GROMACS .gro file of C-alpha atoms in nm:
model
  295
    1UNK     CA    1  10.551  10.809   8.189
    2UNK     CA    2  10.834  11.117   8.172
    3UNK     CA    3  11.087  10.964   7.939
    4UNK     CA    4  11.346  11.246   8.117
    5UNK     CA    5  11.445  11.275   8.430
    6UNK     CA    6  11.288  11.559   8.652
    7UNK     CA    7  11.405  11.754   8.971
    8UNK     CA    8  11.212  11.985   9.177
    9UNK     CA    9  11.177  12.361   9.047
   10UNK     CA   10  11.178  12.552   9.354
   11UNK     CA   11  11.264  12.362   9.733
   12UNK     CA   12  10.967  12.212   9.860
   13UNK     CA   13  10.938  12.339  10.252
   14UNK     CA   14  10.686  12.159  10.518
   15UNK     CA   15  10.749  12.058  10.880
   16UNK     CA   16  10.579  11.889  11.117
   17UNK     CA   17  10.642  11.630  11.389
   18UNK     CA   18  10.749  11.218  11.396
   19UNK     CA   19  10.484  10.941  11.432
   20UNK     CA   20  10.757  10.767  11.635
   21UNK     CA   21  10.953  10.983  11.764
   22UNK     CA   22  10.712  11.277  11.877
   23UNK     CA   23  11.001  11.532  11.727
   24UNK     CA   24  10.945  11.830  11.506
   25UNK     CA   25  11.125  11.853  11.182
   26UNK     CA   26  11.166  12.085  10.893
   27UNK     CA   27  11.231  11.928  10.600
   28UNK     CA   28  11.331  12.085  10.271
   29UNK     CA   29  11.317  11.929   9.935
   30UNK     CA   30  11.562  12.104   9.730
   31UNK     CA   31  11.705  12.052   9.332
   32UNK     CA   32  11.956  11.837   9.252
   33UNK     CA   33  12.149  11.714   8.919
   34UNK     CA   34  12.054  11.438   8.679
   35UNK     CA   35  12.157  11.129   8.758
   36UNK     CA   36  12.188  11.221   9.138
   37UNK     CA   37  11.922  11.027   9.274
   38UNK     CA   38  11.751  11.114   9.585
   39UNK     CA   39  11.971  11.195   9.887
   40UNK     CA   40  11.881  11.266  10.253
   41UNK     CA   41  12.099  11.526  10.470
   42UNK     CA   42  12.049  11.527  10.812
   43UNK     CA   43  12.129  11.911  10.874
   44UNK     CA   44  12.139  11.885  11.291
   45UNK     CA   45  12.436  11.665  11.241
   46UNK     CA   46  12.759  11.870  11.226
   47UNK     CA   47  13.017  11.580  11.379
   48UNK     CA   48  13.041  11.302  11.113
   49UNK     CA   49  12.893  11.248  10.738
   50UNK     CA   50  12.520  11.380  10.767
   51UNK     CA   51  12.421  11.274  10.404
   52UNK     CA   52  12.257  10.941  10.349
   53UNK     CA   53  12.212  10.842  10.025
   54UNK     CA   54  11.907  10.640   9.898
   55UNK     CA   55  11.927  10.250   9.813
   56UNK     CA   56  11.788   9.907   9.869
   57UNK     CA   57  12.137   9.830  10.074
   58UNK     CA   58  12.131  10.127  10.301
   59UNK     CA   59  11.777  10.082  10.470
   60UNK     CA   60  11.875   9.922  10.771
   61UNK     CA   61  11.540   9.900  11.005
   62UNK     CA   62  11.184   9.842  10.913
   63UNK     CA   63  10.977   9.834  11.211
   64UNK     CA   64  10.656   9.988  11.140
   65UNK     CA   65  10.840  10.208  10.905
   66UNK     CA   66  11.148  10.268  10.633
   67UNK     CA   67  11.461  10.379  10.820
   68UNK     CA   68  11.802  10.405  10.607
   69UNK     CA   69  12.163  10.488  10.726
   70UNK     CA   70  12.496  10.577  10.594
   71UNK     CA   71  12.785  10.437  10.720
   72UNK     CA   72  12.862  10.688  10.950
   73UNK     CA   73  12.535  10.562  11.129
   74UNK     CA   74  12.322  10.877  11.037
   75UNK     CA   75  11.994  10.763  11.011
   76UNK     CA   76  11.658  10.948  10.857
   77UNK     CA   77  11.311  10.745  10.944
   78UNK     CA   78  10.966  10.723  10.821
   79UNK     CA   79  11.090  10.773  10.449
   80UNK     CA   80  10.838  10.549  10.249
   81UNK     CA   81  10.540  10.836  10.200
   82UNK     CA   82  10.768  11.100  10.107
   83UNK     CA   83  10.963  10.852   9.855
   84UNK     CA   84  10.663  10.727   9.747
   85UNK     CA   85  10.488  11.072   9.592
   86UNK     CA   86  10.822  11.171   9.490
   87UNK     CA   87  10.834  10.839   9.256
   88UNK     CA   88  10.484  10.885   9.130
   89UNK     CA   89  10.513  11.230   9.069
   90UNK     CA   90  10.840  11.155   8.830
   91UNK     CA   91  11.074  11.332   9.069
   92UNK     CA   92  11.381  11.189   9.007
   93UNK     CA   93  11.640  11.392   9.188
   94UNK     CA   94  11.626  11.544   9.486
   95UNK     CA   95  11.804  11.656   9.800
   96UNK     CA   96  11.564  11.597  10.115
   97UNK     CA   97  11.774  11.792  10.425
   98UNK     CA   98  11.570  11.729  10.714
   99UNK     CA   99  11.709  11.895  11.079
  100UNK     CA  100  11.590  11.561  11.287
  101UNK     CA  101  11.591  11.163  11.317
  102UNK     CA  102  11.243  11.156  11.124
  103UNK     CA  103  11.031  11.287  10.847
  104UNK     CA  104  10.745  11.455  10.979
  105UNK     CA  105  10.430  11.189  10.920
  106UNK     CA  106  10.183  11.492  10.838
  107UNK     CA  107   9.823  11.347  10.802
  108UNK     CA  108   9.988  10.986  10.762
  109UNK     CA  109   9.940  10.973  10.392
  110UNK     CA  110  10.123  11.106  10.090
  111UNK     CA  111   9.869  11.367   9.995
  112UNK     CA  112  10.058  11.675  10.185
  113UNK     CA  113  10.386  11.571  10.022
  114UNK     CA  114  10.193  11.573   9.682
  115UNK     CA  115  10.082  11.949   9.766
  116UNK     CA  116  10.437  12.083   9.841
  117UNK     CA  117  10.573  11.921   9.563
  118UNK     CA  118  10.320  12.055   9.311
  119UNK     CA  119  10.363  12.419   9.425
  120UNK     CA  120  10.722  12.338   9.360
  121UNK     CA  121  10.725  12.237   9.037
  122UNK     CA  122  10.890  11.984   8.831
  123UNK     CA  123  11.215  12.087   8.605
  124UNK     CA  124  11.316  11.854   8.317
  125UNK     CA  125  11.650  11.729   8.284
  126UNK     CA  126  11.836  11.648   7.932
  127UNK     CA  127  11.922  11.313   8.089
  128UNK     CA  128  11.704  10.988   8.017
  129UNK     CA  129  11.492  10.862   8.308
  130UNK     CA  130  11.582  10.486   8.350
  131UNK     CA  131  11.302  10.239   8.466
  132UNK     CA  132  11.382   9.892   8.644
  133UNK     CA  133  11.160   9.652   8.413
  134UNK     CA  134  11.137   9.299   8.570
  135UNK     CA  135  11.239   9.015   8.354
  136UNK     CA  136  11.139   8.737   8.577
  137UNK     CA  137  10.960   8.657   8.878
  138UNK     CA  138  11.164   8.818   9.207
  139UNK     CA  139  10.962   8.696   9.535
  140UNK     CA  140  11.018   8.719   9.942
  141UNK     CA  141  10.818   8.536  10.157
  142UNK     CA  142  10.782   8.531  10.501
  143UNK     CA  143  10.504   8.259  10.609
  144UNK     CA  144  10.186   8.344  10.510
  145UNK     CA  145  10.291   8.638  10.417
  146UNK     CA  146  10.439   8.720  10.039
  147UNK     CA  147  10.613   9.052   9.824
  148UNK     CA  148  10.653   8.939   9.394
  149UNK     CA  149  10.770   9.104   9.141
  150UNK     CA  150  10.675   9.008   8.790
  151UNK     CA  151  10.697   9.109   8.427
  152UNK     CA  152  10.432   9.391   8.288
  153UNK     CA  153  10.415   9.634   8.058
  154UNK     CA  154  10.353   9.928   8.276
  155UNK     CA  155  10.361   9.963   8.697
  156UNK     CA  156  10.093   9.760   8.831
  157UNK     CA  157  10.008   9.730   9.225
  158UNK     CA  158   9.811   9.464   9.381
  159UNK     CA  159   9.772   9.397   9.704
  160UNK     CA  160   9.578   9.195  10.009
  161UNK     CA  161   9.537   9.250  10.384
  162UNK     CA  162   9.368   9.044  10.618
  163UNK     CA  163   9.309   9.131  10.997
  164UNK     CA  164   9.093   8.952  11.279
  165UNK     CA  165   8.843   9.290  11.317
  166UNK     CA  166   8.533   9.424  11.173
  167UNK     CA  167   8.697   9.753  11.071
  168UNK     CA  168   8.929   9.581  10.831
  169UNK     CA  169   8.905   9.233  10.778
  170UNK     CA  170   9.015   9.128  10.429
  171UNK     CA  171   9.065   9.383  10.187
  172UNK     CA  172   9.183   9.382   9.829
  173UNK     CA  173   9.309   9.618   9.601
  174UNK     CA  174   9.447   9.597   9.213
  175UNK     CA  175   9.552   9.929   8.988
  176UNK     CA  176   9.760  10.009   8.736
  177UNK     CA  177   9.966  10.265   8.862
  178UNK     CA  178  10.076  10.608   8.679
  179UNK     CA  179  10.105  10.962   8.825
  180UNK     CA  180   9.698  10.992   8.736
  181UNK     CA  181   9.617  10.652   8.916
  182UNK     CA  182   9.857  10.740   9.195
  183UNK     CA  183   9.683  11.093   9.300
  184UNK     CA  184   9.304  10.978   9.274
  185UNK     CA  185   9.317  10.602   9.404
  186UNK     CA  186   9.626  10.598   9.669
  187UNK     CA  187   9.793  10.946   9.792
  188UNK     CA  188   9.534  11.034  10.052
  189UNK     CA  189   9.553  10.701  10.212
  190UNK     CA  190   9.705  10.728  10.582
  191UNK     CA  191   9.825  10.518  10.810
  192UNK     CA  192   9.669  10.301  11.116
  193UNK     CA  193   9.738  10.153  11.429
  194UNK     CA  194   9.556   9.947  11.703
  195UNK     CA  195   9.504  10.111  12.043
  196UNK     CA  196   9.625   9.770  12.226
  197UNK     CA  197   9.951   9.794  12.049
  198UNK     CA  198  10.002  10.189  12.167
  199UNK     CA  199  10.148  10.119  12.503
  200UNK     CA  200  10.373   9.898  12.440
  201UNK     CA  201  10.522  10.090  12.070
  202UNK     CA  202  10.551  10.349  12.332
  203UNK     CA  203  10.752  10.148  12.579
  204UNK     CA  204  11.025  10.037  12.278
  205UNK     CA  205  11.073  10.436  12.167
  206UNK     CA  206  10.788  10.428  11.909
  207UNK     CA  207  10.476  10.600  11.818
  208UNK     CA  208  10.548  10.889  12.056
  209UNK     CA  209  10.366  11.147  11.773
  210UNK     CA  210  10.110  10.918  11.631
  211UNK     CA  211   9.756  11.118  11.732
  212UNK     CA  212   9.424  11.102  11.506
  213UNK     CA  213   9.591  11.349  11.358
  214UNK     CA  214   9.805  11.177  11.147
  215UNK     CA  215   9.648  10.803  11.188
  216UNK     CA  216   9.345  10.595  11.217
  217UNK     CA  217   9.308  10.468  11.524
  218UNK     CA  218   9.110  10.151  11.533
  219UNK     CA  219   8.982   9.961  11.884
  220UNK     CA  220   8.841   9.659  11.863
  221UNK     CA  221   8.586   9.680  11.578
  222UNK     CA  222   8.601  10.053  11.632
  223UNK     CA  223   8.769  10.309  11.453
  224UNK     CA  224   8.772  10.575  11.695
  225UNK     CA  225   8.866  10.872  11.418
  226UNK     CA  226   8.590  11.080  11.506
  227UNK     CA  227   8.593  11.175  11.099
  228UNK     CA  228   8.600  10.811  11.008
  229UNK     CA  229   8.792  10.686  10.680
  230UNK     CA  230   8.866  10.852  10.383
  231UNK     CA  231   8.798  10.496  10.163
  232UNK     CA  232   8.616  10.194  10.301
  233UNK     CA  233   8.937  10.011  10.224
  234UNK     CA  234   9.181  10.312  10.288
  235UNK     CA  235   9.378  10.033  10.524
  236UNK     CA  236   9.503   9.795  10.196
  237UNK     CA  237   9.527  10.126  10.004
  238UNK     CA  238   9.783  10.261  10.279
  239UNK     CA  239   9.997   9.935  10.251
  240UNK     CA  240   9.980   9.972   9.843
  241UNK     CA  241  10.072  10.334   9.918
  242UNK     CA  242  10.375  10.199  10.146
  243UNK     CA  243  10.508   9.985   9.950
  244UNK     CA  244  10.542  10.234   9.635
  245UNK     CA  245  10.776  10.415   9.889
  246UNK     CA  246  10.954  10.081  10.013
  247UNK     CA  247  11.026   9.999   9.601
  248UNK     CA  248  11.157  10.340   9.520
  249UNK     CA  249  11.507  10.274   9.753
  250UNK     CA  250  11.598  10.148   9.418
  251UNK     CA  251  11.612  10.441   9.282
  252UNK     CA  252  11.417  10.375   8.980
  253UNK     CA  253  11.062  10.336   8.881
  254UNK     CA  254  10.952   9.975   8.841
  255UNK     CA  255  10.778   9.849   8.483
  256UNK     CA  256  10.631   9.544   8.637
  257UNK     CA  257  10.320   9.419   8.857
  258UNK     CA  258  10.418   9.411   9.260
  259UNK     CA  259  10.158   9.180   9.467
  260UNK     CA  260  10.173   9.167   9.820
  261UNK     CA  261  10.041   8.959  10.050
  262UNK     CA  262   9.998   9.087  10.392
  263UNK     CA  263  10.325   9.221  10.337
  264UNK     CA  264  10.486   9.511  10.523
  265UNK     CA  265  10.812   9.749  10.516
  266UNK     CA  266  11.047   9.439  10.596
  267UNK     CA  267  10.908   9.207  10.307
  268UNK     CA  268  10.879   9.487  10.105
  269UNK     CA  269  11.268   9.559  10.179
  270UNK     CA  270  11.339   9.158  10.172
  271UNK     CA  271  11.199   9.200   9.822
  272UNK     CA  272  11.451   9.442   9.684
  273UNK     CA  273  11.732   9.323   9.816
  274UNK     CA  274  11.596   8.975   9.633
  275UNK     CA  275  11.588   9.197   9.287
  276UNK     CA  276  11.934   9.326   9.346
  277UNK     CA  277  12.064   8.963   9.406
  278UNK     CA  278  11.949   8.837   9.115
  279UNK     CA  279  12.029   9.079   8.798
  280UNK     CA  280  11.966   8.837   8.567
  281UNK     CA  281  11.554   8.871   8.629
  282UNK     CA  282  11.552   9.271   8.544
  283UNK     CA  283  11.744   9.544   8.317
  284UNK     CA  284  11.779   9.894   8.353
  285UNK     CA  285  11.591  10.034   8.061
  286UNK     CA  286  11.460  10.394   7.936
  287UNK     CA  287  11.175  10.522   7.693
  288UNK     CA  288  11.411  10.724   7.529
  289UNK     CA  289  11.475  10.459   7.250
  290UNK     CA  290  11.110  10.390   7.225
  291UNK     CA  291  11.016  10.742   7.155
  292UNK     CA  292  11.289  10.734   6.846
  293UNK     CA  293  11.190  10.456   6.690
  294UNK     CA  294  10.801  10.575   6.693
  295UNK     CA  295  10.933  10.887   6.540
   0.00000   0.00000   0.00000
């Protein structure tokens, strides 16, 4: 783990269209100073505050994705893949300007957001990165369904899915999770969907761009991805993948274990916004000191 914070070297360029909206975007990830954070600007929007900062408070939708606003109610969509290499990669400030409503969903995992980024490059910063380590146990629950925080000494990532078809079923996955872990075991993970459900996403203004281009498409028992999957449990790998992205609105790395249960964007969200309520369970810490003292 960087012990300083980094920003990107060069902008990081890449376009491509919505999974819900069915618009094409550019999107450039550009340098920005320490302690900045990361920082969405809507550049097509020229009549009110276009810049929409990242935090836990400002995501305001998570229907089958991430979706955060200012209070000028500028909204960018579809955040958690891009936030979630740009937290595993150590970026820690950035300015993402993006000319539409969404960021483009690529191949529906984080892997081409890991490519632009590397040809970009990384640039230290003199300031000290500073890590959210979890004190106690922070949970959201929703059912059957569950999002927990607790103490460990790194960034660990479990999680469990369970759906009623052959081509899923339940599925487990447990890591500890570094930049290493993060580009062999997760990044190329993409998203899925169920034909049944197509229509009627379509019908409330979503999935207007999501192809087997950018998803796995399962029927039935069927995935109908003429290519097939990438993992046998790419699914549970997707939702770890997600919920990396869904963590970083905090805008700091976590040093503790996330499990999730069948979780999804709004648990995920439910779960910050049960961190930041509760400050007493977590401290905002940095290696900095660490390194000294092994000095």
């Amino acid at each position: 783990m960087a012990a300083f914070q980094h920003t990107v070297r060069s902008p990081a360029l890449f376009a491509g269209i919505g999974v819900h909206t069915g618009e094409y975007t550019r999107v450039s990830v550009r340098p920005a100073a320490a302690n900045s954070g990361v920082v969405f600007v809507r550049t097509d929007v020229k009549d009110r505050d276009n810049v929409v900062p990242v935090s836990g408070e400002a995501v305001c939708k998570t229907q089958l994705g991430t979706v955060i606003a200012n209070d000028a109610g500028v909204t960018v969509s579809t955040i958690e893949h891009l936030m979630a290499a740009l937290v595993m990669l150590g970026v820690d400030n950035a300015v993402v300007e993006v000319d539409g409503p969404e960021m483009p969903i690529m191949d529906g995992s984080s892997l081409p957001f890991v490519r632009v980024l590397d040809r970009a490059g990384l640039r230290p910063q003199e300031a000290p990165r500073a890590f959210i380590e979890i004190l106690d146990t922070i949970e959201a629950v929703e059912g059957d369904k569950r999002a927990t925080l607790t103490p460990a000494d790194g960034f660990e990532m479990a999680f469990t899915i369970e759906f009623p078809t052959a081509a899923i079923g339940r599925q487990t996955v447990d890591l500890a999770m570094d930049e290493a872990a993060f580009r062999t075991e997760l990044a190329d993970c993409r998203t899925f969907g169920f034909l049944h459900e197509v229509e009627a996403l379509r019908a409330m203004g979503l999935a207007r761009g999501g192809t087997m281009e950018n998803c796995v498409v399962i029927d039935g028992d069927v995935i109908l991805n003429p290519e097939g999957l990438r993992r046998p449990d790419e699914f549970v790998r997707h939702k770890a993948l997600d919920a990396i992205g869904d963590l970083y609105v905090l805008g700091a790395p976590i040093l503790g274990r996330f499990e999730g249960v069948c979780a999804g964007h709004g648990l995920n969200n439910a779960l910050v916004r049960a961190l930041l309520a509760r400050p007493e369970a977590w401290r905002m810490t940095t290696l900095v000191e660490d390194l000294r003292e092994a000095v």
